[in-house]
C-alpha cells in the first residue's frame, strides 16, 4: 500500500464499486480501448513519472489561475488552503503513476469509486479534515479531461520522438483520463 497520506489503494476495506467489471469493459469499448493501450500507458508512465512535479506544476498553475476551480481547495472565505492543496497534489502524483501502471481490475475500479466519492459531498474534505466546498462540480471533472490531456503531450514529446509512437501513447493517455473521469462521474448521477 502507498505511503501517501489519504491514498489507500489496495485497502481491502474500500467499498466495492457500483460499476461492474462488465460496465468497465463497455466503457473501454466506448473510448476505443485496445489491447495495446496498457502497454502504451506503461510507456507514458516511464516518461511522466520522472516528470511528475513539472506536470503538477502545470496543472496547479492552471487551477490556481481560475478562481472557479481554486474555490474547491479554499475555505468558505475564499482563501486557498495550502495544506489541502499540497495533500491533494501528493495524491495526484500517485494517481499519475497508477493511471499508467495499474491493471484496470476490481481493485482499481474500487479505488476509482473511492476517488469519485471524494469529489462529492459524501467524502470531500473528510480525508484531509478541511472545511471547504462540499463537492467539486461534475462539470469541472468532465471539463478537466482537456487540460489533463493536452498539457501532457509536450512532456511525452521530451522523450518520445517517433511521431507514431507519440500519437499512440498520447491517445492511450486520453482514453485513460476519459475513462477515469467517466467513472468519477458515477456518484453524481443515478442514470449513470
Short mmCIF file of N, CA, C and O in Angstrom, two decimals, residues 37-174:
data_model
loop_
_atom_site.label_atom_id
_atom_site.label_comp_id
_atom_site.label_asym_id
_atom_site.label_seq_id
_atom_site.Cartn_x
_atom_site.Cartn_y
_atom_site.Cartn_z
N UNK A 37 -3.31 -0.59 -25.31
CA UNK A 37 -3.34 0.63 -24.50
C UNK A 37 -2.63 0.50 -23.15
O UNK A 37 -2.00 1.45 -22.70
N UNK A 38 -2.69 -0.66 -22.51
CA UNK A 38 -1.98 -0.79 -21.24
C UNK A 38 -0.47 -0.66 -21.45
O UNK A 38 0.22 0.01 -20.66
N UNK A 39 0.05 -1.28 -22.49
CA UNK A 39 1.49 -1.16 -22.77
C UNK A 39 1.85 0.28 -23.12
O UNK A 39 2.90 0.79 -22.69
N UNK A 40 0.99 0.96 -23.84
CA UNK A 40 1.24 2.36 -24.19
C UNK A 40 1.19 3.24 -22.94
O UNK A 40 1.99 4.18 -22.81
N UNK A 41 0.29 2.93 -22.01
CA UNK A 41 0.25 3.69 -20.76
C UNK A 41 1.49 3.44 -19.91
O UNK A 41 1.99 4.35 -19.24
N UNK A 42 1.98 2.22 -19.94
CA UNK A 42 3.23 1.95 -19.21
C UNK A 42 4.36 2.81 -19.78
O UNK A 42 5.18 3.35 -19.05
N UNK A 43 4.37 2.96 -21.09
CA UNK A 43 5.36 3.84 -21.73
C UNK A 43 5.15 5.28 -21.30
O UNK A 43 6.11 6.00 -20.99
N UNK A 44 3.89 5.71 -21.22
CA UNK A 44 3.59 7.06 -20.73
C UNK A 44 4.13 7.22 -19.31
O UNK A 44 4.72 8.26 -18.98
N UNK A 45 3.95 6.21 -18.48
CA UNK A 45 4.45 6.27 -17.11
C UNK A 45 5.96 6.40 -17.05
O UNK A 45 6.49 7.14 -16.20
N UNK A 46 6.65 5.70 -17.94
CA UNK A 46 8.11 5.80 -17.97
C UNK A 46 8.55 7.24 -18.22
O UNK A 46 9.57 7.69 -17.70
N UNK A 47 7.77 7.94 -19.03
CA UNK A 47 8.10 9.33 -19.36
C UNK A 47 7.58 10.28 -18.29
O UNK A 47 8.29 11.20 -17.86
N UNK A 48 6.36 10.09 -17.84
CA UNK A 48 5.70 11.07 -16.98
C UNK A 48 6.09 10.99 -15.51
O UNK A 48 6.21 12.03 -14.86
N UNK A 49 6.26 9.79 -14.99
CA UNK A 49 6.53 9.67 -13.55
C UNK A 49 7.79 10.46 -13.15
O UNK A 49 7.74 11.20 -12.16
N UNK A 50 8.89 10.38 -13.88
CA UNK A 50 10.04 11.20 -13.50
C UNK A 50 9.80 12.71 -13.66
O UNK A 50 10.53 13.52 -13.11
N UNK A 51 8.76 13.08 -14.39
CA UNK A 51 8.43 14.49 -14.63
C UNK A 51 7.19 14.93 -13.84
O UNK A 51 6.64 16.00 -14.10
N UNK A 52 6.77 14.12 -12.90
CA UNK A 52 5.51 14.38 -12.19
C UNK A 52 5.45 15.77 -11.58
O UNK A 52 4.44 16.46 -11.70
N UNK A 53 6.51 16.20 -10.92
CA UNK A 53 6.46 17.53 -10.29
C UNK A 53 6.23 18.63 -11.32
O UNK A 53 5.46 19.56 -11.09
N UNK A 54 6.87 18.50 -12.47
CA UNK A 54 6.68 19.50 -13.52
C UNK A 54 5.26 19.45 -14.08
O UNK A 54 4.65 20.49 -14.35
N UNK A 55 4.74 18.24 -14.27
CA UNK A 55 3.36 18.09 -14.75
C UNK A 55 2.41 18.75 -13.76
O UNK A 55 1.53 19.53 -14.13
N UNK A 56 2.60 18.45 -12.48
CA UNK A 56 1.71 19.01 -11.45
C UNK A 56 1.86 20.52 -11.34
O UNK A 56 0.89 21.22 -11.06
N UNK A 57 3.06 21.04 -11.59
CA UNK A 57 3.23 22.49 -11.62
C UNK A 57 2.33 23.11 -12.69
O UNK A 57 1.70 24.15 -12.47
N UNK A 58 2.28 22.48 -13.86
CA UNK A 58 1.43 22.98 -14.94
C UNK A 58 -0.04 22.90 -14.53
O UNK A 58 -0.79 23.86 -14.66
N UNK A 59 -0.45 21.74 -14.02
CA UNK A 59 -1.86 21.56 -13.65
C UNK A 59 -2.26 22.50 -12.51
O UNK A 59 -3.33 23.09 -12.53
N UNK A 60 -1.40 22.62 -11.53
CA UNK A 60 -1.72 23.50 -10.40
C UNK A 60 -1.69 24.97 -10.81
O UNK A 60 -2.44 25.78 -10.28
N UNK A 61 -0.84 25.31 -11.75
CA UNK A 61 -0.85 26.68 -12.27
C UNK A 61 -2.17 26.98 -12.96
O UNK A 61 -2.73 28.06 -12.81
N UNK A 62 -2.66 26.00 -13.69
CA UNK A 62 -3.94 26.14 -14.37
C UNK A 62 -5.06 26.34 -13.35
O UNK A 62 -5.85 27.28 -13.44
N UNK A 63 -5.14 25.46 -12.37
CA UNK A 63 -6.18 25.55 -11.34
C UNK A 63 -6.04 26.86 -10.56
O UNK A 63 -7.02 27.56 -10.30
N UNK A 64 -4.83 27.20 -10.20
CA UNK A 64 -4.59 28.40 -9.40
C UNK A 64 -4.95 29.69 -10.09
O UNK A 64 -5.20 30.71 -9.45
N UNK A 65 -5.00 29.66 -11.42
CA UNK A 65 -5.36 30.86 -12.19
C UNK A 65 -6.85 30.96 -12.48
O UNK A 65 -7.29 31.93 -13.10
N UNK A 66 -7.62 29.98 -12.04
CA UNK A 66 -9.06 30.00 -12.29
C UNK A 66 -9.79 29.89 -10.95
O UNK A 66 -9.87 28.82 -10.36
N UNK A 67 -10.33 31.00 -10.51
CA UNK A 67 -10.98 31.05 -9.20
C UNK A 67 -12.09 30.01 -9.05
O UNK A 67 -12.29 29.47 -7.97
N UNK A 68 -12.82 29.74 -10.13
CA UNK A 68 -13.91 28.77 -10.04
C UNK A 68 -13.41 27.35 -9.81
O UNK A 68 -14.18 26.50 -9.36
N UNK A 69 -12.15 27.07 -10.10
CA UNK A 69 -11.55 25.78 -9.77
C UNK A 69 -10.86 25.82 -8.41
O UNK A 69 -10.97 24.89 -7.62
N UNK A 70 -10.18 26.90 -8.13
CA UNK A 70 -9.45 27.04 -6.88
C UNK A 70 -10.37 27.03 -5.66
O UNK A 70 -9.97 26.59 -4.58
N UNK A 71 -11.60 27.47 -5.83
CA UNK A 71 -12.53 27.52 -4.71
C UNK A 71 -12.73 26.14 -4.07
O UNK A 71 -12.99 26.04 -2.87
N UNK A 72 -12.58 25.08 -4.84
CA UNK A 72 -12.74 23.72 -4.29
C UNK A 72 -11.67 23.36 -3.28
O UNK A 72 -11.79 22.36 -2.57
N UNK A 73 -10.61 24.15 -3.23
CA UNK A 73 -9.50 23.91 -2.32
C UNK A 73 -9.31 25.09 -1.37
O UNK A 73 -8.21 25.31 -0.85
N UNK A 74 -10.38 25.85 -1.18
CA UNK A 74 -10.33 27.06 -0.37
C UNK A 74 -11.31 26.96 0.78
O UNK A 74 -12.24 26.15 0.76
N UNK A 75 -11.11 27.83 1.78
CA UNK A 75 -12.08 27.88 2.88
C UNK A 75 -13.31 28.68 2.43
O UNK A 75 -13.37 29.15 1.29
N UNK A 76 -14.26 28.82 3.31
CA UNK A 76 -15.51 29.48 2.93
C UNK A 76 -15.37 30.98 2.73
O UNK A 76 -16.30 31.63 2.24
N UNK A 77 -14.22 31.53 3.08
CA UNK A 77 -13.95 32.95 2.80
C UNK A 77 -13.22 33.10 1.46
O UNK A 77 -12.90 34.21 1.06
N UNK A 78 -12.91 31.97 0.82
CA UNK A 78 -12.24 32.02 -0.48
C UNK A 78 -10.73 31.98 -0.41
O UNK A 78 -10.06 32.15 -1.44
N UNK A 79 -10.17 31.74 0.76
CA UNK A 79 -8.72 31.67 0.91
C UNK A 79 -8.24 30.25 0.61
O UNK A 79 -8.69 29.30 1.27
N UNK A 80 -7.35 30.07 -0.36
CA UNK A 80 -6.85 28.73 -0.66
C UNK A 80 -6.15 28.12 0.55
O UNK A 80 -5.43 28.80 1.28
N UNK A 81 -6.39 26.83 0.76
CA UNK A 81 -5.79 26.09 1.86
C UNK A 81 -4.54 25.39 1.33
O UNK A 81 -4.63 24.37 0.64
N UNK A 82 -3.38 25.93 1.66
CA UNK A 82 -2.12 25.42 1.13
C UNK A 82 -1.87 23.97 1.54
O UNK A 82 -1.37 23.17 0.74
N UNK A 83 -2.21 23.61 2.77
CA UNK A 83 -2.01 22.24 3.23
C UNK A 83 -2.89 21.27 2.44
O UNK A 83 -2.46 20.17 2.07
N UNK A 84 -4.13 21.68 2.22
CA UNK A 84 -5.07 20.85 1.45
C UNK A 84 -4.57 20.67 0.01
O UNK A 84 -4.54 19.56 -0.52
N UNK A 85 -4.15 21.76 -0.61
CA UNK A 85 -3.61 21.69 -1.97
C UNK A 85 -2.39 20.78 -2.03
O UNK A 85 -2.23 20.00 -2.98
N UNK A 86 -1.53 20.85 -1.03
CA UNK A 86 -0.33 20.01 -1.00
C UNK A 86 -0.69 18.53 -0.84
O UNK A 86 -0.10 17.66 -1.49
N UNK A 87 -1.67 18.24 0.01
CA UNK A 87 -2.09 16.86 0.21
C UNK A 87 -2.71 16.28 -1.06
O UNK A 87 -2.42 15.14 -1.45
N UNK A 88 -3.54 17.06 -1.71
CA UNK A 88 -4.16 16.62 -2.96
C UNK A 88 -3.08 16.43 -4.03
O UNK A 88 -3.12 15.48 -4.81
N UNK A 89 -2.12 17.31 -4.06
CA UNK A 89 -1.02 17.20 -5.03
C UNK A 89 -0.28 15.87 -4.86
O UNK A 89 0.05 15.21 -5.85
N UNK A 90 0.00 15.49 -3.61
CA UNK A 90 0.69 14.21 -3.38
C UNK A 90 -0.13 13.04 -3.91
O UNK A 90 0.40 12.10 -4.51
N UNK A 91 -1.44 13.09 -3.69
CA UNK A 91 -2.30 12.02 -4.20
C UNK A 91 -2.40 12.06 -5.73
O UNK A 91 -2.44 11.02 -6.38
N UNK A 92 -2.42 13.26 -6.28
CA UNK A 92 -2.46 13.41 -7.74
C UNK A 92 -1.20 12.79 -8.37
O UNK A 92 -1.27 12.17 -9.43
N UNK A 93 -0.07 12.95 -7.71
CA UNK A 93 1.18 12.36 -8.21
C UNK A 93 1.07 10.84 -8.27
O UNK A 93 1.49 10.21 -9.26
N UNK A 94 0.52 10.25 -7.24
CA UNK A 94 0.35 8.80 -7.23
C UNK A 94 -0.67 8.38 -8.28
O UNK A 94 -0.51 7.34 -8.94
N UNK A 95 -1.71 9.20 -8.46
CA UNK A 95 -2.72 8.89 -9.48
C UNK A 95 -2.09 8.81 -10.87
O UNK A 95 -2.44 7.91 -11.66
N UNK A 96 -1.17 9.70 -11.18
CA UNK A 96 -0.49 9.66 -12.49
C UNK A 96 0.20 8.31 -12.66
O UNK A 96 0.04 7.64 -13.69
N UNK A 97 0.95 7.90 -11.66
CA UNK A 97 1.66 6.62 -11.74
C UNK A 97 0.68 5.46 -11.84
O UNK A 97 0.87 4.54 -12.65
N UNK A 98 -0.37 5.50 -11.04
CA UNK A 98 -1.36 4.42 -11.07
C UNK A 98 -2.11 4.35 -12.39
O UNK A 98 -2.39 3.26 -12.90
N UNK A 99 -2.44 5.49 -12.95
CA UNK A 99 -3.15 5.52 -14.22
C UNK A 99 -2.34 4.80 -15.30
O UNK A 99 -2.89 4.12 -16.16
N UNK A 100 -1.04 4.93 -15.20
CA UNK A 100 -0.15 4.35 -16.20
C UNK A 100 0.24 2.90 -15.92
O UNK A 100 0.55 2.15 -16.84
N UNK A 101 0.23 2.49 -14.66
CA UNK A 101 0.82 1.20 -14.32
C UNK A 101 -0.15 0.14 -13.79
O UNK A 101 0.14 -1.05 -13.90
N UNK A 102 -1.24 0.54 -13.22
CA UNK A 102 -2.15 -0.44 -12.59
C UNK A 102 -2.94 -1.22 -13.63
O UNK A 102 -3.24 -0.71 -14.71
N UNK A 103 -3.28 -2.43 -13.24
CA UNK A 103 -4.24 -3.19 -14.03
C UNK A 103 -5.61 -2.61 -13.75
O UNK A 103 -5.92 -2.28 -12.62
N UNK A 104 -6.43 -2.51 -14.74
CA UNK A 104 -7.77 -1.96 -14.56
C UNK A 104 -8.70 -3.12 -14.19
O UNK A 104 -9.52 -3.57 -14.97
N UNK A 105 -8.55 -3.57 -12.94
CA UNK A 105 -9.27 -4.70 -12.41
C UNK A 105 -10.24 -4.24 -11.32
O UNK A 105 -10.49 -3.03 -11.18
N UNK A 106 -10.78 -5.16 -10.54
CA UNK A 106 -11.74 -4.79 -9.50
C UNK A 106 -11.12 -3.87 -8.45
O UNK A 106 -11.74 -2.91 -8.00
N UNK A 107 -9.89 -4.14 -8.07
CA UNK A 107 -9.21 -3.29 -7.09
C UNK A 107 -9.09 -1.85 -7.59
O UNK A 107 -9.35 -0.89 -6.87
N UNK A 108 -8.69 -1.71 -8.85
CA UNK A 108 -8.58 -0.38 -9.46
C UNK A 108 -9.95 0.29 -9.53
O UNK A 108 -10.09 1.47 -9.21
N UNK A 109 -10.96 -0.48 -9.92
CA UNK A 109 -12.32 0.05 -10.02
C UNK A 109 -12.83 0.51 -8.66
O UNK A 109 -13.43 1.59 -8.54
N UNK A 110 -12.55 -0.26 -7.62
CA UNK A 110 -12.97 0.12 -6.26
C UNK A 110 -12.28 1.42 -5.83
O UNK A 110 -12.90 2.27 -5.20
N UNK A 111 -11.01 1.57 -6.20
CA UNK A 111 -10.33 2.80 -5.81
C UNK A 111 -10.81 4.00 -6.62
O UNK A 111 -10.90 5.11 -6.10
N UNK A 112 -11.17 3.79 -7.87
CA UNK A 112 -11.73 4.90 -8.64
C UNK A 112 -13.05 5.36 -8.01
O UNK A 112 -13.36 6.55 -7.98
N UNK A 113 -13.80 4.41 -7.47
CA UNK A 113 -15.04 4.76 -6.77
C UNK A 113 -14.72 5.59 -5.53
O UNK A 113 -15.41 6.59 -5.25
N UNK A 114 -13.68 5.23 -4.81
CA UNK A 114 -13.29 6.00 -3.62
C UNK A 114 -12.90 7.42 -4.02
O UNK A 114 -13.32 8.39 -3.38
N UNK A 115 -12.11 7.55 -5.07
CA UNK A 115 -11.71 8.88 -5.54
C UNK A 115 -12.95 9.66 -5.98
O UNK A 115 -13.10 10.84 -5.67
N UNK A 116 -13.86 8.99 -6.68
CA UNK A 116 -15.10 9.64 -7.13
C UNK A 116 -15.87 10.20 -5.94
O UNK A 116 -16.31 11.36 -5.96
N UNK A 117 -16.02 9.40 -4.91
CA UNK A 117 -16.76 9.84 -3.73
C UNK A 117 -16.08 11.03 -3.06
O UNK A 117 -16.75 11.89 -2.49
N UNK A 118 -14.76 11.09 -3.14
CA UNK A 118 -14.03 12.21 -2.53
C UNK A 118 -14.22 13.52 -3.28
O UNK A 118 -13.83 14.57 -2.79
N UNK A 119 -14.84 13.46 -4.44
CA UNK A 119 -15.20 14.69 -5.17
C UNK A 119 -16.60 15.16 -4.79
O UNK A 119 -16.99 16.27 -5.16
N UNK A 120 -17.36 14.32 -4.12
CA UNK A 120 -18.76 14.62 -3.80
C UNK A 120 -18.93 14.94 -2.33
O UNK A 120 -18.02 14.74 -1.51
N UNK A 121 -20.14 15.37 -1.97
CA UNK A 121 -20.46 15.69 -0.58
C UNK A 121 -20.33 14.46 0.32
O UNK A 121 -20.18 14.61 1.54
N UNK A 122 -20.36 13.27 -0.25
CA UNK A 122 -20.24 12.06 0.56
C UNK A 122 -18.89 11.98 1.29
O UNK A 122 -18.84 11.51 2.43
N UNK A 123 -17.80 12.44 0.65
CA UNK A 123 -16.48 12.28 1.26
C UNK A 123 -15.52 13.44 1.07
O UNK A 123 -14.41 13.40 1.60
N UNK A 124 -15.91 14.46 0.29
CA UNK A 124 -14.97 15.57 0.09
C UNK A 124 -14.66 16.20 1.43
O UNK A 124 -15.52 16.34 2.28
N UNK A 125 -13.46 16.58 1.64
CA UNK A 125 -12.95 17.23 2.86
C UNK A 125 -12.67 16.24 3.99
O UNK A 125 -11.96 16.58 4.93
N UNK A 126 -13.24 15.04 3.93
CA UNK A 126 -13.10 14.06 5.00
C UNK A 126 -11.65 13.59 5.17
O UNK A 126 -11.14 13.54 6.29
N UNK A 127 -11.00 13.25 4.10
CA UNK A 127 -9.65 12.70 4.15
C UNK A 127 -8.67 13.66 4.82
O UNK A 127 -7.84 13.25 5.61
N UNK A 128 -8.78 14.94 4.48
CA UNK A 128 -7.84 15.92 5.00
C UNK A 128 -8.39 16.74 6.15
O UNK A 128 -7.70 17.62 6.66
N UNK A 129 -9.63 16.47 6.55
CA UNK A 129 -10.22 17.19 7.67
C UNK A 129 -10.28 18.69 7.45
O UNK A 129 -9.98 19.47 8.36
N UNK A 130 -10.66 19.10 6.25
CA UNK A 130 -10.71 20.53 5.93
C UNK A 130 -12.15 21.00 5.86
O UNK A 130 -13.09 20.21 5.77
N UNK A 131 -12.31 22.31 5.90
CA UNK A 131 -13.62 22.94 5.77
C UNK A 131 -13.59 23.74 4.47
O UNK A 131 -13.10 24.86 4.43
N UNK A 132 -14.08 23.11 3.41
CA UNK A 132 -14.05 23.72 2.09
C UNK A 132 -15.41 23.50 1.43
O UNK A 132 -16.36 23.09 2.10
N UNK A 133 -15.48 23.73 0.13
CA UNK A 133 -16.73 23.47 -0.58
C UNK A 133 -17.14 22.03 -0.38
O UNK A 133 -16.29 21.15 -0.16
N UNK A 134 -18.43 21.77 -0.46
CA UNK A 134 -18.92 20.42 -0.16
C UNK A 134 -18.68 19.42 -1.28
O UNK A 134 -18.71 18.22 -1.03
N UNK A 135 -18.45 19.91 -2.48
CA UNK A 135 -18.14 18.99 -3.57
C UNK A 135 -17.45 19.75 -4.70
O UNK A 135 -17.44 20.98 -4.72
N UNK A 136 -16.87 18.98 -5.61
CA UNK A 136 -16.34 19.54 -6.85
C UNK A 136 -17.43 19.33 -7.89
O UNK A 136 -17.92 18.21 -8.06
N UNK A 137 -17.82 20.38 -8.54
CA UNK A 137 -18.89 20.26 -9.53
C UNK A 137 -18.50 19.29 -10.64
O UNK A 137 -17.39 19.35 -11.17
N UNK A 138 -19.46 18.43 -10.99
CA UNK A 138 -19.23 17.44 -12.02
C UNK A 138 -18.78 18.07 -13.33
O UNK A 138 -17.91 17.54 -14.02
N UNK A 139 -19.32 19.22 -13.67
CA UNK A 139 -18.95 19.85 -14.94
C UNK A 139 -17.45 20.11 -15.03
O UNK A 139 -16.87 20.04 -16.12
N UNK A 140 -16.80 20.38 -13.90
CA UNK A 140 -15.36 20.63 -13.92
C UNK A 140 -14.56 19.34 -14.00
O UNK A 140 -13.47 19.32 -14.59
N UNK A 141 -15.08 18.26 -13.44
CA UNK A 141 -14.41 16.97 -13.58
C UNK A 141 -14.39 16.58 -15.06
O UNK A 141 -13.37 16.16 -15.60
N UNK A 142 -15.52 16.73 -15.71
CA UNK A 142 -15.61 16.40 -17.13
C UNK A 142 -14.73 17.34 -17.96
O UNK A 142 -13.93 16.90 -18.79
N UNK A 143 -14.84 18.63 -17.72
CA UNK A 143 -14.07 19.61 -18.49
C UNK A 143 -12.56 19.46 -18.26
O UNK A 143 -11.76 19.78 -19.14
N UNK A 144 -12.17 18.97 -17.09
CA UNK A 144 -10.75 18.84 -16.77
C UNK A 144 -10.06 17.78 -17.61
O UNK A 144 -8.83 17.71 -17.65
N UNK A 145 -10.84 16.96 -18.33
CA UNK A 145 -10.24 15.99 -19.25
C UNK A 145 -9.32 16.72 -20.23
O UNK A 145 -8.23 16.24 -20.55
N UNK A 146 -9.75 17.88 -20.69
CA UNK A 146 -8.98 18.60 -21.72
C UNK A 146 -7.62 19.06 -21.19
O UNK A 146 -6.58 18.70 -21.76
N UNK A 147 -7.54 19.83 -20.09
CA UNK A 147 -6.20 20.23 -19.65
C UNK A 147 -5.34 19.06 -19.18
O UNK A 147 -4.11 19.10 -19.37
N UNK A 148 -5.95 18.03 -18.60
CA UNK A 148 -5.15 16.88 -18.18
C UNK A 148 -4.58 16.12 -19.37
O UNK A 148 -3.63 15.37 -19.23
N UNK A 149 -5.17 16.34 -20.53
CA UNK A 149 -4.70 15.65 -21.73
C UNK A 149 -3.77 16.53 -22.56
O UNK A 149 -2.63 16.13 -22.84
N UNK A 150 -4.22 17.71 -22.94
CA UNK A 150 -3.39 18.48 -23.88
C UNK A 150 -2.09 18.96 -23.26
O UNK A 150 -1.11 19.15 -23.98
N UNK A 151 -2.05 19.10 -21.95
CA UNK A 151 -0.80 19.53 -21.32
C UNK A 151 0.22 18.39 -21.23
O UNK A 151 1.40 18.65 -20.98
N UNK A 152 -0.20 17.16 -21.45
CA UNK A 152 0.69 16.00 -21.33
C UNK A 152 1.55 15.80 -22.57
O UNK A 152 2.70 15.36 -22.49
N UNK A 153 1.02 16.14 -23.72
CA UNK A 153 1.76 15.86 -24.97
C UNK A 153 3.17 16.44 -24.98
O UNK A 153 4.11 15.74 -25.37
N UNK A 154 3.38 17.69 -24.58
CA UNK A 154 4.76 18.21 -24.59
C UNK A 154 5.70 17.42 -23.68
O UNK A 154 6.88 17.26 -24.01
N UNK A 155 5.20 16.93 -22.57
CA UNK A 155 6.05 16.12 -21.68
C UNK A 155 6.39 14.79 -22.34
O UNK A 155 7.54 14.34 -22.28
N UNK A 156 5.41 14.17 -22.97
CA UNK A 156 5.68 12.91 -23.68
C UNK A 156 6.69 13.13 -24.80
O UNK A 156 7.59 12.31 -25.02
N UNK A 157 6.57 14.27 -25.50
CA UNK A 157 7.45 14.57 -26.63
C UNK A 157 8.90 14.81 -26.20
O UNK A 157 9.80 14.73 -27.04
N UNK A 158 9.12 15.08 -24.93
CA UNK A 158 10.50 15.26 -24.47
C UNK A 158 11.31 13.98 -24.60
O UNK A 158 12.53 14.02 -24.71
N UNK A 159 10.63 12.83 -24.60
CA UNK A 159 11.34 11.56 -24.66
C UNK A 159 10.94 10.70 -25.85
O UNK A 159 11.69 9.83 -26.27
N UNK A 160 9.75 10.91 -26.37
CA UNK A 160 9.26 10.09 -27.49
C UNK A 160 9.33 10.92 -28.76
O UNK A 160 8.54 11.84 -28.96
N UNK A 161 10.29 10.59 -29.62
CA UNK A 161 10.49 11.39 -30.83
C UNK A 161 9.75 10.84 -32.04
O UNK A 161 9.44 11.59 -32.96
N UNK A 162 9.47 9.55 -32.03
CA UNK A 162 8.75 8.96 -33.16
C UNK A 162 7.30 9.45 -33.15
O UNK A 162 6.59 9.24 -32.16
N UNK A 163 6.85 10.13 -34.21
CA UNK A 163 5.50 10.71 -34.20
C UNK A 163 4.38 9.69 -34.03
O UNK A 163 3.38 9.96 -33.38
N UNK A 164 4.55 8.51 -34.61
CA UNK A 164 3.51 7.49 -34.48
C UNK A 164 3.42 6.97 -33.04
O UNK A 164 2.33 6.79 -32.51
N UNK A 165 4.59 6.74 -32.43
CA UNK A 165 4.59 6.30 -31.04
C UNK A 165 4.02 7.39 -30.13
O UNK A 165 3.23 7.11 -29.23
N UNK A 166 4.42 8.63 -30.37
CA UNK A 166 3.92 9.74 -29.57
C UNK A 166 2.39 9.82 -29.66
O UNK A 166 1.71 9.94 -28.63
N UNK A 167 1.85 9.74 -30.86
CA UNK A 167 0.39 9.77 -31.01
C UNK A 167 -0.27 8.61 -30.27
O UNK A 167 -1.28 8.80 -29.60
N UNK A 168 0.29 7.43 -30.40
CA UNK A 168 -0.31 6.25 -29.76
C UNK A 168 -0.30 6.38 -28.24
O UNK A 168 -1.31 6.10 -27.57
N UNK A 169 0.82 6.82 -27.67
CA UNK A 169 0.91 6.98 -26.21
C UNK A 169 -0.02 8.09 -25.75
O UNK A 169 -0.74 7.95 -24.75
N UNK A 170 -0.04 9.19 -26.48
CA UNK A 170 -0.92 10.31 -26.16
C UNK A 170 -2.39 9.90 -26.20
O UNK A 170 -3.18 10.24 -25.32
N UNK A 171 -2.77 9.12 -27.20
CA UNK A 171 -4.15 8.67 -27.31
C UNK A 171 -4.51 7.70 -26.19
O UNK A 171 -5.65 7.74 -25.68
N UNK A 172 -3.58 6.85 -25.80
CA UNK A 172 -3.84 5.96 -24.67
C UNK A 172 -4.06 6.77 -23.39
O UNK A 172 -4.94 6.45 -22.58
N UNK A 173 -3.27 7.82 -23.20
CA UNK A 173 -3.45 8.71 -22.04
C UNK A 173 -4.85 9.34 -22.08
O UNK A 173 -5.56 9.35 -21.08
N UNK A 174 -5.24 9.85 -23.24
CA UNK A 174 -6.57 10.46 -23.38
C UNK A 174 -7.67 9.46 -23.02
O UNK A 174 -8.61 9.78 -22.30
#
